[in-house]
mmCIF file with all atom_site columns, C-alpha atoms in Angstrom:
data_model
loop_
_atom_site.group_PDB
_atom_site.id
_atom_site.type_symbol
_atom_site.label_atom_id
_atom_site.label_alt_id
_atom_site.label_comp_id
_atom_site.label_asym_id
_atom_site.label_entity_id
_atom_site.label_seq_id
_atom_site.pdbx_PDB_ins_code
_atom_site.Cartn_x
_atom_site.Cartn_y
_atom_site.Cartn_z
_atom_site.occupancy
_atom_site.B_iso_or_equiv
_atom_site.pdbx_formal_charge
_atom_site.auth_seq_id
_atom_site.auth_comp_id
_atom_site.auth_asym_id
_atom_site.auth_atom_id
_atom_site.pdbx_PDB_model_num
ATOM 1   C CA . LEU A 1 1   ? 0.066   0.005  0.014   1.00 86.00 ? 287 LEU A CA 1
ATOM 2   C CA . ALA A 1 2   ? 2.881   2.413  0.719   1.00 89.00 ? 288 ALA A CA 1
ATOM 3   C CA . TRP A 1 3   ? 4.168   1.877  -2.852  1.00 88.00 ? 289 TRP A CA 1
ATOM 4   C CA . LEU A 1 4   ? 1.055   2.368  -4.411  1.00 86.00 ? 290 LEU A CA 1
ATOM 5   C CA . ALA A 1 5   ? 0.303   5.593  -2.230  1.00 87.00 ? 291 ALA A CA 1
ATOM 6   C CA . LYS A 1 6   ? 3.522   7.061  -3.270  1.00 91.00 ? 292 LYS A CA 1
ATOM 7   C CA . MET A 1 7   ? 3.201   6.050  -7.245  1.00 88.00 ? 293 MET A CA 1
ATOM 8   C CA . ASN A 1 8   ? -0.251  7.547  -6.961  1.00 86.00 ? 294 ASN A CA 1
ATOM 9   C CA . ARG A 1 9   ? 0.964   10.809 -5.275  1.00 88.00 ? 295 ARG A CA 1
ATOM 10  C CA . GLU A 1 10  ? 3.639   11.287 -7.675  1.00 90.00 ? 296 GLU A CA 1
ATOM 11  C CA . ASN A 1 11  ? 1.518   10.465 -10.606 1.00 86.00 ? 297 ASN A CA 1
ATOM 12  C CA . VAL A 1 12  ? -1.200  13.052 -9.371  1.00 86.00 ? 298 VAL A CA 1
ATOM 13  C CA . ASP A 1 13  ? 1.344   15.698 -8.528  1.00 86.00 ? 299 ASP A CA 1
ATOM 14  C CA . PHE A 1 14  ? 2.600   15.417 -12.308 1.00 87.00 ? 300 PHE A CA 1
ATOM 15  C CA . TYR A 1 15  ? -0.692  15.811 -13.876 1.00 85.00 ? 301 TYR A CA 1
ATOM 16  C CA . VAL A 1 16  ? -2.101  18.408 -11.480 1.00 83.00 ? 302 VAL A CA 1
ATOM 17  C CA . LYS A 1 17  ? 1.034   20.642 -12.761 1.00 84.00 ? 303 LYS A CA 1
ATOM 18  C CA . GLY A 1 18  ? 1.103   19.441 -16.253 1.00 76.00 ? 304 GLY A CA 1
ATOM 19  C CA . THR A 1 19  ? -0.683  20.956 -19.224 1.00 76.00 ? 305 THR A CA 1
ATOM 20  C CA . ASN A 1 20  ? -1.736  17.712 -20.784 1.00 72.00 ? 306 ASN A CA 1
ATOM 21  C CA . ARG A 1 21  ? -5.562  17.784 -20.916 1.00 69.00 ? 307 ARG A CA 1
ATOM 22  C CA . ALA A 1 22  ? -5.974  14.568 -23.153 1.00 80.00 ? 308 ALA A CA 1
ATOM 23  C CA . ASN A 1 23  ? -6.542  10.805 -22.328 1.00 84.00 ? 309 ASN A CA 1
ATOM 24  C CA . GLN A 1 24  ? -3.112  10.651 -20.241 1.00 88.00 ? 310 GLN A CA 1
ATOM 25  C CA . ARG A 1 25  ? -4.419  12.784 -17.497 1.00 91.00 ? 311 ARG A CA 1
ATOM 26  C CA . VAL A 1 26  ? -7.845  11.077 -17.549 1.00 94.00 ? 312 VAL A CA 1
ATOM 27  C CA . TRP A 1 27  ? -5.969  7.840  -17.140 1.00 93.00 ? 313 TRP A CA 1
ATOM 28  C CA . ALA A 1 28  ? -4.040  9.545  -14.229 1.00 93.00 ? 314 ALA A CA 1
ATOM 29  C CA . ALA A 1 29  ? -7.425  10.437 -12.812 1.00 94.00 ? 315 ALA A CA 1
ATOM 30  C CA . ALA A 1 30  ? -8.753  6.966  -13.091 1.00 95.00 ? 316 ALA A CA 1
ATOM 31  C CA . GLY A 1 31  ? -5.712  5.623  -11.180 1.00 93.00 ? 317 GLY A CA 1
ATOM 32  C CA . ALA A 1 32  ? -5.976  8.132  -8.404  1.00 94.00 ? 318 ALA A CA 1
ATOM 33  C CA . ALA A 1 33  ? -9.842  7.148  -7.963  1.00 94.00 ? 319 ALA A CA 1
ATOM 34  C CA . LEU A 1 34  ? -8.930  3.440  -7.797  1.00 93.00 ? 320 LEU A CA 1
ATOM 35  C CA . ASN A 1 35  ? -6.147  4.084  -5.270  1.00 91.00 ? 321 ASN A CA 1
ATOM 36  C CA . ASP A 1 36  ? -8.963  6.270  -3.372  1.00 90.00 ? 322 ASP A CA 1
ATOM 37  C CA . LEU A 1 37  ? -11.043 3.055  -3.287  1.00 91.00 ? 323 LEU A CA 1
ATOM 38  C CA . VAL A 1 38  ? -8.178  0.782  -1.801  1.00 92.00 ? 324 VAL A CA 1
ATOM 39  C CA . GLN A 1 39  ? -6.849  3.578  0.672   1.00 91.00 ? 325 GLN A CA 1
ATOM 40  C CA . ARG A 1 40  ? -8.810  6.922  1.324   1.00 91.00 ? 326 ARG A CA 1
ATOM 41  C CA . ASP A 1 41  ? -6.746  9.653  0.060   1.00 90.00 ? 327 ASP A CA 1
ATOM 42  C CA . PRO A 1 42  ? -8.856  13.257 -0.280  1.00 92.00 ? 328 PRO A CA 1
ATOM 43  C CA . ALA A 1 43  ? -6.235  14.574 -2.863  1.00 91.00 ? 329 ALA A CA 1
ATOM 44  C CA . ALA A 1 44  ? -6.567  11.854 -5.225  1.00 92.00 ? 330 ALA A CA 1
ATOM 45  C CA . GLU A 1 45  ? -10.423 12.021 -5.031  1.00 92.00 ? 331 GLU A CA 1
ATOM 46  C CA . ARG A 1 46  ? -10.250 15.921 -5.597  1.00 92.00 ? 332 ARG A CA 1
ATOM 47  C CA . PHE A 1 47  ? -8.049  15.227 -8.622  1.00 93.00 ? 333 PHE A CA 1
ATOM 48  C CA . ALA A 1 48  ? -10.185 12.536 -9.661  1.00 94.00 ? 334 ALA A CA 1
ATOM 49  C CA . ASP A 1 49  ? -13.463 14.568 -9.305  1.00 94.00 ? 335 ASP A CA 1
ATOM 50  C CA . GLN A 1 50  ? -11.686 17.525 -11.165 1.00 93.00 ? 336 GLN A CA 1
ATOM 51  C CA . VAL A 1 51  ? -10.627 15.687 -14.069 1.00 94.00 ? 337 VAL A CA 1
ATOM 52  C CA . TRP A 1 52  ? -14.064 13.682 -14.322 1.00 96.00 ? 338 TRP A CA 1
ATOM 53  C CA . HIS A 1 53  ? -15.695 17.169 -14.934 1.00 95.00 ? 339 HIS A CA 1
ATOM 54  C CA . GLU A 1 54  ? -12.851 18.155 -17.374 1.00 94.00 ? 340 GLU A CA 1
ATOM 55  C CA . ALA A 1 55  ? -13.227 15.204 -19.446 1.00 96.00 ? 341 ALA A CA 1
ATOM 56  C CA . ILE A 1 56  ? -16.923 15.321 -19.660 1.00 97.00 ? 342 ILE A CA 1
ATOM 57  C CA . ALA A 1 57  ? -16.592 19.055 -20.510 1.00 96.00 ? 343 ALA A CA 1
ATOM 58  C CA . ALA A 1 58  ? -13.934 18.122 -23.295 1.00 96.00 ? 344 ALA A CA 1
ATOM 59  C CA . ILE A 1 59  ? -16.667 16.185 -25.317 1.00 97.00 ? 345 ILE A CA 1
ATOM 60  C CA . ARG A 1 60  ? -18.011 18.025 -28.099 1.00 97.00 ? 346 ARG A CA 1
ATOM 61  C CA . ASN A 1 61  ? -21.458 18.172 -29.222 1.00 97.00 ? 347 ASN A CA 1
ATOM 62  C CA . ASP A 1 62  ? -20.581 15.874 -32.213 1.00 96.00 ? 348 ASP A CA 1
ATOM 63  C CA . GLY A 1 63  ? -19.025 13.503 -29.700 1.00 97.00 ? 349 GLY A CA 1
ATOM 64  C CA . LEU A 1 64  ? -15.138 14.067 -30.396 1.00 97.00 ? 350 LEU A CA 1
ATOM 65  C CA . ILE A 1 65  ? -12.543 15.488 -28.289 1.00 96.00 ? 351 ILE A CA 1
ATOM 66  C CA . GLU A 1 66  ? -10.473 18.378 -29.575 1.00 94.00 ? 352 GLU A CA 1
ATOM 67  C CA . ALA A 1 67  ? -7.212  17.570 -27.774 1.00 92.00 ? 353 ALA A CA 1
ATOM 68  C CA . GLU A 1 68  ? -7.389  13.889 -29.220 1.00 94.00 ? 354 GLU A CA 1
ATOM 69  C CA . LEU A 1 69  ? -8.154  15.079 -32.886 1.00 95.00 ? 355 LEU A CA 1
ATOM 70  C CA . GLY A 1 70  ? -4.744  16.876 -32.902 1.00 93.00 ? 356 GLY A CA 1
ATOM 71  C CA . ARG A 1 71  ? -3.195  13.560 -32.790 1.00 92.00 ? 357 ARG A CA 1
ATOM 72  C CA . GLY A 1 72  ? -3.287  13.219 -36.492 1.00 93.00 ? 358 GLY A CA 1
ATOM 73  C CA . GLN A 1 73  ? -3.543  9.562  -37.927 1.00 94.00 ? 359 GLN A CA 1
ATOM 74  C CA . MET A 1 74  ? -3.836  8.280  -34.402 1.00 94.00 ? 360 MET A CA 1
ATOM 75  C CA . ALA A 1 75  ? -6.736  10.658 -33.430 1.00 95.00 ? 361 ALA A CA 1
ATOM 76  C CA . LEU A 1 76  ? -9.117  7.736  -33.273 1.00 94.00 ? 362 LEU A CA 1
ATOM 77  C CA . ALA A 1 77  ? -7.032  5.448  -31.210 1.00 92.00 ? 363 ALA A CA 1
ATOM 78  C CA . TYR A 1 78  ? -6.610  8.283  -28.979 1.00 93.00 ? 364 TYR A CA 1
ATOM 79  C CA . HIS A 1 79  ? -10.324 8.981  -28.528 1.00 95.00 ? 365 HIS A CA 1
ATOM 80  C CA . ILE A 1 80  ? -10.610 5.199  -27.865 1.00 93.00 ? 366 ILE A CA 1
ATOM 81  C CA . TYR A 1 81  ? -8.126  5.343  -24.990 1.00 92.00 ? 367 TYR A CA 1
ATOM 82  C CA . SER A 1 82  ? -9.671  8.466  -23.579 1.00 95.00 ? 368 SER A CA 1
ATOM 83  C CA . LEU A 1 83  ? -13.069 6.688  -23.621 1.00 96.00 ? 369 LEU A CA 1
ATOM 84  C CA . SER A 1 84  ? -11.447 3.779  -21.681 1.00 94.00 ? 370 SER A CA 1
ATOM 85  C CA . ALA A 1 85  ? -9.836  5.986  -19.040 1.00 95.00 ? 371 ALA A CA 1
ATOM 86  C CA . THR A 1 86  ? -13.304 7.783  -18.618 1.00 96.00 ? 372 THR A CA 1
ATOM 87  C CA . LEU A 1 87  ? -15.160 4.613  -18.059 1.00 96.00 ? 373 LEU A CA 1
ATOM 88  C CA . VAL A 1 88  ? -12.692 3.341  -15.643 1.00 96.00 ? 374 VAL A CA 1
ATOM 89  C CA . LEU A 1 89  ? -12.863 6.742  -13.873 1.00 96.00 ? 375 LEU A CA 1
ATOM 90  C CA . GLU A 1 90  ? -16.699 6.362  -13.850 1.00 96.00 ? 376 GLU A CA 1
ATOM 91  C CA . ALA A 1 91  ? -16.604 3.213  -12.592 1.00 96.00 ? 377 ALA A CA 1
ATOM 92  C CA . ALA A 1 92  ? -14.251 3.765  -9.553  1.00 95.00 ? 378 ALA A CA 1
ATOM 93  C CA . ARG A 1 93  ? -16.291 7.198  -8.894  1.00 92.00 ? 379 ARG A CA 1
ATOM 94  C CA . HIS A 1 94  ? -19.336 4.956  -8.809  1.00 92.00 ? 380 HIS A CA 1
ATOM 95  C CA . ALA A 1 95  ? -17.764 2.378  -6.617  1.00 94.00 ? 381 ALA A CA 1
ATOM 96  C CA . ARG A 1 96  ? -17.114 5.211  -3.942  1.00 88.00 ? 382 ARG A CA 1
ATOM 97  C CA . GLY A 1 97  ? -20.506 6.552  -3.984  1.00 87.00 ? 383 GLY A CA 1
ATOM 98  C CA . GLY A 1 98  ? -20.175 9.115  -6.822  1.00 80.00 ? 384 GLY A CA 1
ATOM 99  C CA . ASN A 1 99  ? -23.180 10.148 -8.859  1.00 80.00 ? 385 ASN A CA 1
ATOM 100 C CA . GLU A 1 100 ? -22.796 10.829 -12.372 1.00 87.00 ? 386 GLU A CA 1
ATOM 101 C CA . THR A 1 101 ? -25.532 13.550 -13.403 1.00 92.00 ? 387 THR A CA 1
ATOM 102 C CA . PRO A 1 102 ? -27.816 12.909 -16.396 1.00 94.00 ? 388 PRO A CA 1
ATOM 103 C CA . GLN A 1 103 ? -25.879 15.506 -18.365 1.00 96.00 ? 389 GLN A CA 1
ATOM 104 C CA . ASP A 1 104 ? -22.642 13.447 -17.682 1.00 96.00 ? 390 ASP A CA 1
ATOM 105 C CA . LYS A 1 105 ? -24.220 10.555 -19.142 1.00 95.00 ? 391 LYS A CA 1
ATOM 106 C CA . GLN A 1 106 ? -25.565 12.155 -21.940 1.00 97.00 ? 392 GLN A CA 1
ATOM 107 C CA . ARG A 1 107 ? -21.953 13.671 -22.673 1.00 97.00 ? 393 ARG A CA 1
ATOM 108 C CA . LEU A 1 108 ? -20.345 10.226 -22.476 1.00 96.00 ? 394 LEU A CA 1
ATOM 109 C CA . SER A 1 109 ? -23.035 8.695  -24.852 1.00 97.00 ? 395 SER A CA 1
ATOM 110 C CA . LEU A 1 110 ? -22.143 11.328 -27.119 1.00 98.00 ? 396 LEU A CA 1
ATOM 111 C CA . LEU A 1 111 ? -18.573 10.134 -27.165 1.00 97.00 ? 397 LEU A CA 1
ATOM 112 C CA . ILE A 1 112 ? -19.435 6.654  -27.589 1.00 96.00 ? 398 ILE A CA 1
ATOM 113 C CA . ALA A 1 113 ? -21.522 7.387  -30.395 1.00 97.00 ? 399 ALA A CA 1
ATOM 114 C CA . GLY A 1 114 ? -18.966 9.510  -31.947 1.00 96.00 ? 400 GLY A CA 1
ATOM 115 C CA . LEU A 1 115 ? -16.649 6.732  -31.921 1.00 94.00 ? 401 LEU A CA 1
ATOM 116 C CA . GLY A 1 116 ? -19.152 4.251  -33.231 1.00 92.00 ? 402 GLY A CA 1
ATOM 117 C CA . ARG A 1 117 ? -19.740 6.578  -36.226 1.00 94.00 ? 403 ARG A CA 1
ATOM 118 C CA . THR A 1 118 ? -15.915 7.096  -36.930 1.00 94.00 ? 404 THR A CA 1
ATOM 119 C CA . LEU A 1 119 ? -15.668 3.249  -36.966 1.00 90.00 ? 405 LEU A CA 1
ATOM 120 C CA . CYS A 1 120 ? -18.312 3.046  -39.645 1.00 91.00 ? 406 CYS A CA 1
ATOM 121 C CA . ASP A 1 121 ? -17.271 6.082  -41.569 1.00 94.00 ? 407 ASP A CA 1
ATOM 122 C CA . PRO A 1 122 ? -13.898 7.652  -40.687 1.00 95.00 ? 408 PRO A CA 1
ATOM 123 C CA . THR A 1 123 ? -14.261 10.657 -43.171 1.00 96.00 ? 409 THR A CA 1
ATOM 124 C CA . PRO A 1 124 ? -15.960 13.351 -40.701 1.00 96.00 ? 410 PRO A CA 1
ATOM 125 C CA . MET A 1 125 ? -13.028 12.543 -38.318 1.00 96.00 ? 411 MET A CA 1
ATOM 126 C CA . GLU A 1 126 ? -10.268 12.463 -40.979 1.00 97.00 ? 412 GLU A CA 1
ATOM 127 C CA . LYS A 1 127 ? -11.498 16.091 -42.069 1.00 97.00 ? 413 LYS A CA 1
ATOM 128 C CA . LEU A 1 128 ? -11.381 17.287 -38.642 1.00 96.00 ? 414 LEU A CA 1
ATOM 129 C CA . ALA A 1 129 ? -7.828  15.473 -37.753 1.00 95.00 ? 415 ALA A CA 1
ATOM 130 C CA . GLY A 1 130 ? -6.597  16.953 -41.259 1.00 95.00 ? 416 GLY A CA 1
ATOM 131 C CA . THR A 1 131 ? -5.390  13.480 -42.166 1.00 96.00 ? 417 THR A CA 1
ATOM 132 C CA . LYS A 1 132 ? -6.350  9.924  -43.093 1.00 96.00 ? 418 LYS A CA 1
ATOM 133 C CA . ILE A 1 133 ? -6.771  8.211  -39.522 1.00 95.00 ? 419 ILE A CA 1
ATOM 134 C CA . SER A 1 134 ? -5.671  4.585  -38.636 1.00 91.00 ? 420 SER A CA 1
ATOM 135 C CA . ILE A 1 135 ? -8.420  2.509  -37.801 1.00 88.00 ? 421 ILE A CA 1
ATOM 136 C CA . PRO A 1 136 ? -7.378  -0.104 -34.937 1.00 82.00 ? 422 PRO A CA 1
ATOM 137 C CA . ASN A 1 137 ? -7.951  -3.532 -35.321 1.00 76.00 ? 423 ASN A CA 1
ATOM 138 C CA . GLY A 1 138 ? -7.841  -6.525 -33.266 1.00 64.00 ? 424 GLY A CA 1
ATOM 139 C CA . GLU A 1 139 ? -9.247  -7.288 -29.800 1.00 62.00 ? 425 GLU A CA 1
ATOM 140 C CA . TRP A 1 140 ? -8.147  -4.131 -28.213 1.00 58.00 ? 426 TRP A CA 1
ATOM 141 C CA . ALA A 1 141 ? -10.199 -1.896 -30.593 1.00 59.00 ? 427 ALA A CA 1
ATOM 142 C CA . TYR A 1 142 ? -13.526 -0.628 -29.768 1.00 53.00 ? 428 TYR A CA 1
#
């Protein structure tokens, strides 16, 4: 537990100060929220809650995320990473008694639908990303 607390504290400290507002920050918050389940950590809980709100607010009305569109040909893969991190964060928040609002659920549904549409027709995301995007395949994909 001491190792986990130290690793989590260093991770949170790094991402609290950092400017990255993409999927890596959401993954850091997911880790913080999971750590908070194992051993109460008010700082981790605050960070996870803050990033939850940031992640939900970052989902555009078309179901895409601006920060991930800037990833060029990997835009779809990074959107999938962001969705995965947000779902883990949601589950950890729920496990500790957090409640997502109907608006949060709606924003998350927009992201899920946006990725589904992109997998069927990548053209709109390609236009927004400014390049042909790579479609993930294999078991790790959507």
